[in-house]
Short mmCIF file of C-alpha atoms in Angstrom, two decimals:
data_model
loop_
_atom_site.label_atom_id
_atom_site.label_comp_id
_atom_site.label_asym_id
_atom_site.label_seq_id
_atom_site.Cartn_x
_atom_site.Cartn_y
_atom_site.Cartn_z
CA MET K 1 17.04 -11.97 17.35
CA GLY K 2 13.72 -14.37 17.18
CA VAL K 3 14.30 -16.48 13.71
CA LEU K 4 17.83 -15.53 13.24
CA GLY K 5 19.04 -16.37 16.67
CA LYS K 6 16.93 -19.68 16.83
CA GLU K 7 18.49 -20.87 13.25
CA ALA K 8 21.93 -19.92 14.60
CA ARG K 9 21.57 -21.96 17.30
CA ALA K 10 20.20 -24.80 15.70
CA ASP K 11 22.89 -24.82 12.97
CA ASN K 12 25.66 -23.98 15.79
CA LEU K 13 26.76 -20.58 14.28
CA PRO K 14 27.35 -17.27 15.58
CA ILE K 15 24.58 -14.76 15.43
CA LEU K 16 25.12 -12.51 12.11
CA TYR K 17 23.91 -9.12 14.31
CA GLU K 18 22.32 -8.22 17.23
CA GLU K 19 19.43 -6.23 18.37
CA ALA K 20 21.89 -3.27 18.89
CA ASP K 21 23.34 -3.36 15.29
CA VAL K 22 19.62 -2.92 13.86
CA THR K 23 18.98 -0.25 16.20
CA LEU K 24 21.87 1.82 15.13
CA ALA K 25 21.50 1.09 11.14
CA MET K 26 17.87 2.24 11.63
CA SER K 27 19.38 5.30 13.31
CA LEU K 28 21.16 6.05 9.74
CA TRP K 29 18.13 5.91 8.00
CA GLU K 30 16.48 8.72 6.07
CA VAL K 31 13.16 9.00 4.22
CA LEU K 32 13.54 9.79 0.55
CA PRO K 33 10.24 10.54 -1.21
CA TYR K 34 9.89 9.51 -4.99
CA HIS K 35 11.21 11.71 -7.80
CA GLU K 36 13.26 13.75 -4.86
CA LYS K 37 17.10 14.27 -5.63
CA LEU K 38 19.43 12.99 -3.42
CA VAL K 39 22.76 14.45 -4.20
CA ILE K 40 26.04 12.08 -2.66
CA ASP K 41 29.39 14.05 -3.89
CA ASP K 42 28.74 14.06 -7.85
CA LEU K 43 26.00 11.63 -8.18
CA ASN K 44 22.29 12.59 -8.04
CA ILE K 45 20.05 9.75 -7.11
CA TYR K 46 16.18 9.42 -7.73
CA LEU K 47 13.62 6.80 -6.35
CA ARG K 48 11.43 5.68 -8.69
CA ASP K 49 8.02 3.91 -8.17
CA SER K 50 8.93 -0.21 -9.03
CA GLY K 51 5.53 -1.39 -8.16
CA HIS K 52 6.57 -4.14 -6.28
CA ILE K 53 5.40 -3.70 -2.65
CA LEU K 54 3.82 -0.41 -0.70
CA GLY K 55 7.18 1.84 -0.94
CA SER K 56 9.04 -0.03 -3.38
CA ALA K 57 11.81 1.71 -5.20
CA MET K 58 14.28 1.72 -8.29
CA ILE K 59 17.17 3.46 -7.53
CA GLU K 60 18.41 5.79 -10.73
CA ILE K 61 22.13 7.07 -10.46
CA GLU K 62 22.78 10.34 -12.48
CA ARG K 63 26.50 11.38 -13.29
CA GLY K 64 27.69 12.98 -16.28
CA GLY K 65 24.42 12.96 -18.35
CA LYS K 66 24.58 9.14 -17.88
CA LYS K 67 22.21 7.15 -16.00
CA LEU K 68 22.55 3.62 -13.82
CA VAL K 69 19.40 2.29 -12.84
CA TYR K 70 19.05 -0.35 -10.61
CA THR K 71 15.33 -1.92 -10.45
CA GLY K 72 15.36 -3.89 -7.49
CA ASP K 73 12.05 -6.20 -7.75
CA LEU K 74 9.64 -5.23 -10.46
CA GLY K 75 5.98 -5.24 -9.63
CA ASN K 76 3.46 -7.69 -11.29
CA SER K 77 1.16 -4.82 -12.61
CA PRO K 78 -1.49 -3.90 -12.82
CA SER K 79 -2.31 -4.66 -8.94
CA PRO K 80 -5.40 -4.51 -7.83
CA PHE K 81 -4.09 -1.38 -5.37
CA LEU K 82 -0.74 -0.54 -6.06
CA LYS K 83 0.47 1.73 -8.83
CA ASP K 84 1.85 0.69 -11.67
CA THR K 85 5.45 0.34 -12.45
CA GLU K 86 6.81 3.43 -13.39
CA PRO K 87 8.54 4.02 -16.71
CA LEU K 88 12.21 4.89 -16.92
CA ASP K 89 13.78 7.85 -18.50
CA ASN K 90 16.70 6.95 -20.86
CA PRO K 91 18.64 4.74 -18.15
CA THR K 92 22.14 4.18 -20.02
CA TYR K 93 22.87 0.80 -17.91
CA LEU K 94 20.23 -0.99 -16.14
CA ILE K 95 20.47 -3.56 -13.49
CA MET K 96 17.17 -5.76 -13.61
CA GLU K 97 15.68 -8.79 -11.78
CA SER K 98 14.44 -11.78 -13.50
CA VAL K 99 12.92 -14.16 -10.74
CA TYR K 100 10.48 -15.18 -13.57
CA GLY K 101 12.49 -14.20 -16.45
CA ASP K 102 11.60 -17.15 -18.12
CA LYS K 103 7.59 -17.94 -17.23
CA ASN K 104 4.90 -15.86 -17.33
CA HIS K 105 1.79 -15.40 -15.25
CA PRO K 106 -2.03 -16.11 -15.67
CA LEU K 107 -4.08 -12.55 -15.58
CA HIS K 108 -5.07 -11.43 -12.70
CA ASP K 109 -8.66 -12.69 -13.69
CA GLU K 110 -7.51 -16.02 -13.72
CA SER K 111 -5.59 -16.06 -10.39
CA ARG K 112 -9.15 -14.39 -8.81
CA ALA K 113 -10.73 -17.22 -10.40
CA ILE K 114 -8.61 -19.98 -9.14
CA LEU K 115 -8.75 -18.62 -5.78
CA GLU K 116 -12.83 -18.06 -6.06
CA ASP K 117 -13.13 -21.95 -7.00
CA SER K 118 -10.73 -22.74 -4.25
CA ILE K 119 -12.76 -21.35 -1.55
CA GLU K 120 -15.78 -22.89 -3.01
CA ASP K 121 -14.41 -26.45 -3.16
CA LEU K 122 -13.06 -26.04 0.64
CA VAL K 123 -16.89 -25.32 1.63
CA ARG K 124 -18.15 -27.77 -0.24
CA SER K 125 -15.87 -30.27 1.15
CA LYS K 126 -15.88 -28.66 5.05
CA GLY K 127 -12.14 -28.40 4.84
CA VAL K 128 -9.23 -25.88 5.79
CA LEU K 129 -7.54 -24.17 3.13
CA MET K 130 -3.87 -23.09 4.37
CA ILE K 131 -2.22 -19.60 2.60
CA PRO K 132 1.13 -19.94 2.98
CA ALA K 133 1.91 -16.15 2.33
CA PHE K 134 4.37 -13.59 2.63
CA SER K 135 3.46 -10.85 5.31
CA LEU K 136 4.15 -7.89 2.93
CA GLU K 137 2.54 -7.39 -0.18
CA LYS K 138 0.82 -10.69 -0.95
CA THR K 139 -1.38 -10.82 2.31
CA GLN K 140 -2.62 -7.66 1.57
CA GLU K 141 -3.12 -8.73 -1.93
CA LEU K 142 -5.57 -11.56 -0.54
CA LEU K 143 -7.25 -9.89 1.91
CA PHE K 144 -8.14 -7.26 -0.34
CA GLU K 145 -9.61 -9.82 -2.91
CA ILE K 146 -11.23 -11.90 -0.49
CA ARG K 147 -13.05 -9.16 0.89
CA ARG K 148 -14.00 -8.05 -2.37
CA MET K 149 -15.26 -11.46 -2.91
CA MET K 150 -17.28 -11.34 -0.19
CA GLU K 151 -18.88 -8.11 -0.66
CA GLU K 152 -19.82 -9.43 -4.26
CA SER K 153 -21.52 -12.39 -2.76
CA ARG K 154 -19.13 -14.63 -5.01
CA ILE K 155 -18.29 -17.00 -1.59
CA PRO K 156 -19.86 -17.72 1.58
CA LEU K 157 -18.94 -15.78 4.63
CA ILE K 158 -16.67 -18.14 6.59
CA LYS K 159 -13.84 -17.25 8.97
CA VAL K 160 -10.34 -16.16 7.79
CA PHE K 161 -7.61 -16.63 10.01
CA LEU K 162 -4.56 -13.83 9.68
CA ASP K 163 -2.06 -16.30 11.81
CA SER K 164 0.77 -13.94 11.34
CA PRO K 165 1.98 -10.82 13.79
CA LEU K 166 4.11 -9.75 10.95
CA ALA K 167 1.38 -9.45 8.70
CA ILE K 168 -1.00 -8.08 11.14
CA GLY K 169 1.43 -5.19 11.71
CA VAL K 170 2.54 -4.77 8.00
CA THR K 171 -1.43 -4.37 7.34
CA ARG K 172 -1.44 -1.74 9.52
CA ILE K 173 1.09 0.10 7.99
CA TYR K 174 -0.55 -0.07 4.47
CA LYS K 175 -3.78 1.28 5.82
CA LYS K 176 -1.76 4.52 6.98
CA TYR K 177 -0.22 5.24 3.37
CA ILE K 178 -3.39 5.34 1.21
CA SER K 179 -1.70 7.82 -0.95
CA TYR K 180 0.63 5.28 -2.60
CA PHE K 181 -2.22 3.43 -3.85
CA ASN K 182 -3.59 3.50 -7.46
CA GLU K 183 -6.69 5.59 -8.15
CA ALA K 184 -9.41 2.84 -7.68
CA ALA K 185 -8.16 1.89 -4.39
CA GLN K 186 -8.04 4.87 -3.47
CA LYS K 187 -11.86 5.50 -4.13
CA SER K 188 -12.45 2.80 -2.70
CA TYR K 189 -10.83 3.46 0.49
CA ALA K 190 -12.55 7.26 0.67
CA ALA K 191 -16.07 5.32 0.43
CA ASP K 192 -15.16 3.17 3.42
CA PRO K 193 -12.47 4.55 5.29
CA ASP K 194 -13.45 2.99 8.62
CA ASP K 195 -13.29 -0.36 7.40
CA GLY K 196 -10.19 0.15 5.42
CA LEU K 197 -9.05 -2.04 2.40
CA PHE K 198 -8.28 -5.17 3.80
CA SER K 199 -10.85 -5.66 6.94
CA PHE K 200 -14.20 -7.33 6.67
CA PRO K 201 -16.25 -9.31 9.63
CA GLN K 202 -15.16 -12.50 8.99
CA LEU K 203 -11.61 -11.43 9.30
CA ILE K 204 -10.00 -12.76 12.82
CA PRO K 205 -6.21 -11.80 13.56
CA THR K 206 -4.57 -14.11 15.78
CA PHE K 207 -1.52 -12.33 17.43
CA SER K 208 -0.87 -15.06 20.39
CA THR K 209 0.54 -18.31 20.33
CA LYS K 210 -2.37 -19.36 22.23
CA GLU K 211 -4.85 -17.78 20.06
CA SER K 212 -3.08 -19.50 16.99
CA ILE K 213 -3.69 -22.51 18.86
CA ASP K 214 -7.02 -21.72 19.31
CA ILE K 215 -7.33 -22.21 15.61
CA ASN K 216 -7.70 -25.81 15.54
CA ASP K 217 -10.70 -25.76 17.74
CA ALA K 218 -12.83 -23.26 15.32
CA SER K 219 -14.68 -25.62 13.04
CA SER K 220 -14.41 -25.98 9.30
CA PRO K 221 -14.72 -24.62 6.54
CA LYS K 222 -12.20 -21.96 7.36
CA ILE K 223 -9.33 -20.37 5.53
CA ILE K 224 -5.41 -19.73 7.48
CA ILE K 225 -3.34 -17.21 6.11
CA ALA K 226 0.05 -17.80 7.89
CA GLY K 227 3.62 -17.05 7.34
CA ALA K 228 6.30 -17.76 5.79
CA GLY K 229 5.42 -17.68 2.02
CA MET K 230 7.36 -20.81 1.37
CA SER K 231 6.76 -22.91 4.26
CA ASN K 232 10.32 -22.94 5.47
CA GLY K 233 9.24 -21.64 9.20
CA GLY K 234 6.60 -19.66 11.12
CA ARG K 235 3.25 -20.56 12.21
CA ILE K 236 2.25 -22.10 8.68
CA VAL K 237 4.31 -25.14 9.29
CA HIS K 238 2.14 -26.08 12.12
CA HIS K 239 -1.00 -25.81 10.60
CA GLU K 240 0.66 -27.93 7.46
CA ARG K 241 1.69 -30.59 9.97
CA ARG K 242 -1.89 -30.80 11.51
CA TYR K 243 -3.88 -30.36 7.94
CA LEU K 244 -1.93 -31.74 5.02
CA PRO K 245 -2.94 -35.31 5.92
CA GLY K 246 -6.51 -34.49 5.49
CA PRO K 247 -7.94 -35.13 1.47
CA ARG K 248 -10.44 -32.79 2.22
CA ASN K 249 -7.83 -29.97 2.68
CA THR K 250 -5.85 -27.53 0.33
CA LEU K 251 -2.84 -25.94 0.30
CA LEU K 252 -2.57 -22.88 -1.63
CA VAL K 253 0.71 -21.59 -3.10
CA THR K 254 0.71 -18.07 -4.19
CA GLY K 255 4.32 -16.99 -4.62
CA TYR K 256 7.68 -17.96 -5.78
CA GLN K 257 9.01 -20.91 -3.90
CA ALA K 258 13.07 -21.54 -3.78
CA PRO K 259 14.83 -24.78 -4.31
CA TYR K 260 14.91 -27.18 -1.05
CA THR K 261 12.17 -25.21 0.60
CA LEU K 262 9.11 -27.28 1.98
CA GLY K 263 7.19 -25.02 -0.41
CA ARG K 264 8.96 -25.99 -3.30
CA LYS K 265 8.48 -29.81 -2.21
CA LEU K 266 4.97 -29.40 -1.64
CA GLN K 267 4.76 -27.71 -5.14
CA ASP K 268 6.80 -30.27 -6.65
CA GLY K 269 4.14 -32.97 -5.60
CA ALA K 270 6.02 -34.67 -2.57
CA LYS K 271 3.83 -37.23 -1.20
CA THR K 272 5.43 -37.47 2.26
CA VAL K 273 7.19 -34.37 3.62
CA LYS K 274 9.37 -33.74 7.26
CA ILE K 275 8.00 -30.72 9.18
CA MET K 276 9.54 -30.58 12.76
CA GLY K 277 11.38 -33.38 12.55
CA GLU K 278 8.07 -35.48 11.88
CA ASP K 279 7.53 -37.29 8.61
CA VAL K 280 3.61 -35.74 7.24
CA SER K 281 1.89 -37.81 4.76
CA VAL K 282 0.50 -35.25 1.97
CA GLN K 283 -3.42 -36.00 1.28
CA ALA K 284 -4.20 -32.72 0.80
CA LYS K 285 -4.90 -30.95 -2.53
CA ILE K 286 -1.84 -28.41 -3.56
CA VAL K 287 -2.98 -25.32 -5.70
CA THR K 288 -0.64 -22.95 -7.06
CA ILE K 289 -1.79 -19.43 -8.45
CA SER K 290 0.97 -17.67 -9.85
CA GLY K 291 -0.75 -14.64 -10.71
CA TYR K 292 -0.76 -13.36 -7.12
CA SER K 293 3.34 -12.77 -7.59
CA SER K 294 4.82 -9.53 -6.99
CA HIS K 295 7.34 -10.07 -9.56
CA LYS K 296 6.89 -9.30 -13.45
CA GLY K 297 6.62 -11.98 -15.47
CA SER K 298 8.89 -13.08 -18.65
CA ASP K 299 6.96 -10.98 -21.25
CA ASP K 300 6.40 -7.91 -18.92
CA LEU K 301 10.06 -7.92 -18.05
CA PHE K 302 10.94 -8.07 -21.59
CA ASP K 303 8.87 -5.47 -22.36
CA PHE K 304 10.30 -3.47 -19.51
CA VAL K 305 14.01 -3.30 -21.15
CA GLY K 306 12.28 -3.20 -24.74
CA ARG K 307 10.91 0.38 -23.87
CA VAL K 308 14.04 2.03 -23.11
CA ALA K 309 16.29 -0.46 -26.06
CA ASP K 310 16.99 3.07 -27.84
CA SER K 311 18.82 4.30 -25.07
CA VAL K 312 20.59 1.60 -23.00
CA LYS K 313 23.78 0.37 -23.62
CA LYS K 314 24.01 -2.37 -21.27
CA VAL K 315 21.65 -4.60 -19.37
CA PHE K 316 22.94 -6.81 -16.23
CA VAL K 317 20.16 -9.36 -15.73
CA ALA K 318 20.19 -10.68 -11.72
CA LEU K 319 18.18 -11.59 -9.37
CA GLY K 320 16.83 -15.02 -10.38
CA GLU K 321 17.60 -18.98 -10.94
CA PRO K 322 20.47 -18.96 -13.55
CA LYS K 323 18.48 -20.53 -15.86
CA SER K 324 15.74 -17.88 -15.60
CA SER K 325 18.44 -15.35 -15.78
CA LEU K 326 20.14 -16.43 -18.65
CA TYR K 327 16.85 -16.93 -20.80
CA MET K 328 16.07 -13.43 -20.05
CA VAL K 329 19.81 -12.21 -21.29
CA GLN K 330 19.28 -14.16 -24.61
CA ARG K 331 15.96 -13.06 -25.63
CA ILE K 332 17.13 -9.53 -24.99
CA ARG K 333 20.23 -9.88 -27.20
CA ASP K 334 18.41 -11.59 -29.89
CA ASN K 335 15.04 -9.54 -29.72
CA LEU K 336 16.45 -6.22 -29.26
CA ALA K 337 20.12 -6.19 -30.34
CA VAL K 338 20.83 -5.13 -26.87
CA ASP K 339 23.99 -5.89 -25.15
CA ALA K 340 23.13 -7.82 -21.87
CA SER K 341 24.48 -10.40 -19.44
CA SER K 342 24.24 -12.30 -16.21
CA PRO K 343 27.09 -11.02 -13.75
CA LEU K 344 28.66 -14.09 -11.52
CA ALA K 345 28.89 -13.86 -8.19
CA GLY K 346 32.16 -11.73 -7.24
CA GLU K 347 32.59 -10.30 -10.77
CA THR K 348 33.73 -6.95 -11.11
CA ILE K 349 32.44 -4.60 -13.93
CA ASN K 350 33.85 -0.98 -14.61
CA LEU K 351 31.03 1.26 -16.21
CA ASP K 352 31.52 4.45 -18.23
CA MET K 353 29.73 7.20 -16.75
#
């Protein structure tokens, strides 16, 4: 089971599930398009576009004229190529995420400028730009932006290594489902369908282990996009061990970094980190871009609730660090006069519907 098995062996724990369990689970999957009704007993279930990643959905459950909506992750709209988060239709209860419940993101234009500046600095220093990126959505957004910058002659034409077999596979899937993209991205694809939205001559996908190792021999400047997004595994840690000690190099953090992960330690300014049992000096520049987050920021989350404040009876704020969730709870209570809470682990709540 790859990473799962490796981690279980390292911690001397049993593997939670085997490949046969995954195969069985996949055999039970069904495809449900957005807005198509699924009836289970007396429940009517619909999926709404959350704008988070390709195909991401909010789940709306209707019964007896009342609606419960579970948002899942909510997208940081507007996205360069995904559709905006879909508005809700008079929910009674709302279970919502709060990953950035107490923080706002810079505008996309500001984040784009930081990315452009980082690449230009990299070229001047003849260094290496490492980007730990989540394989789903974050990688595709970065490729989209870098391609556009090169086409507009805003950055030099340097090599970009996509060093993640999973991200390479996911990007192929993105190219198959253009109908889920926003209108501008669909028009861009129609103008150049052979190249797609995420490909350009300077992009070098490295699928095999040997191809990944060979990146070391490529001359600088160069960009390496690799998983995992929090530097807690994957190929990025090999590049970090090699290039973090170099003062001409840069590590670009583009997403949420959970507490205690290597990515969070680097983001917080650690001068020495342990990678694969080795103490590594951090001389490289650490730059954070939060505007490329795939999650809504605090103001957008608040506005999302505000648009349904007249109908919603109770908001449950979940999926976030406690301070983030509790900040959003208080903001909803104080400014919208809507009942809100952050449920505790194991807590049971009965809803009237």
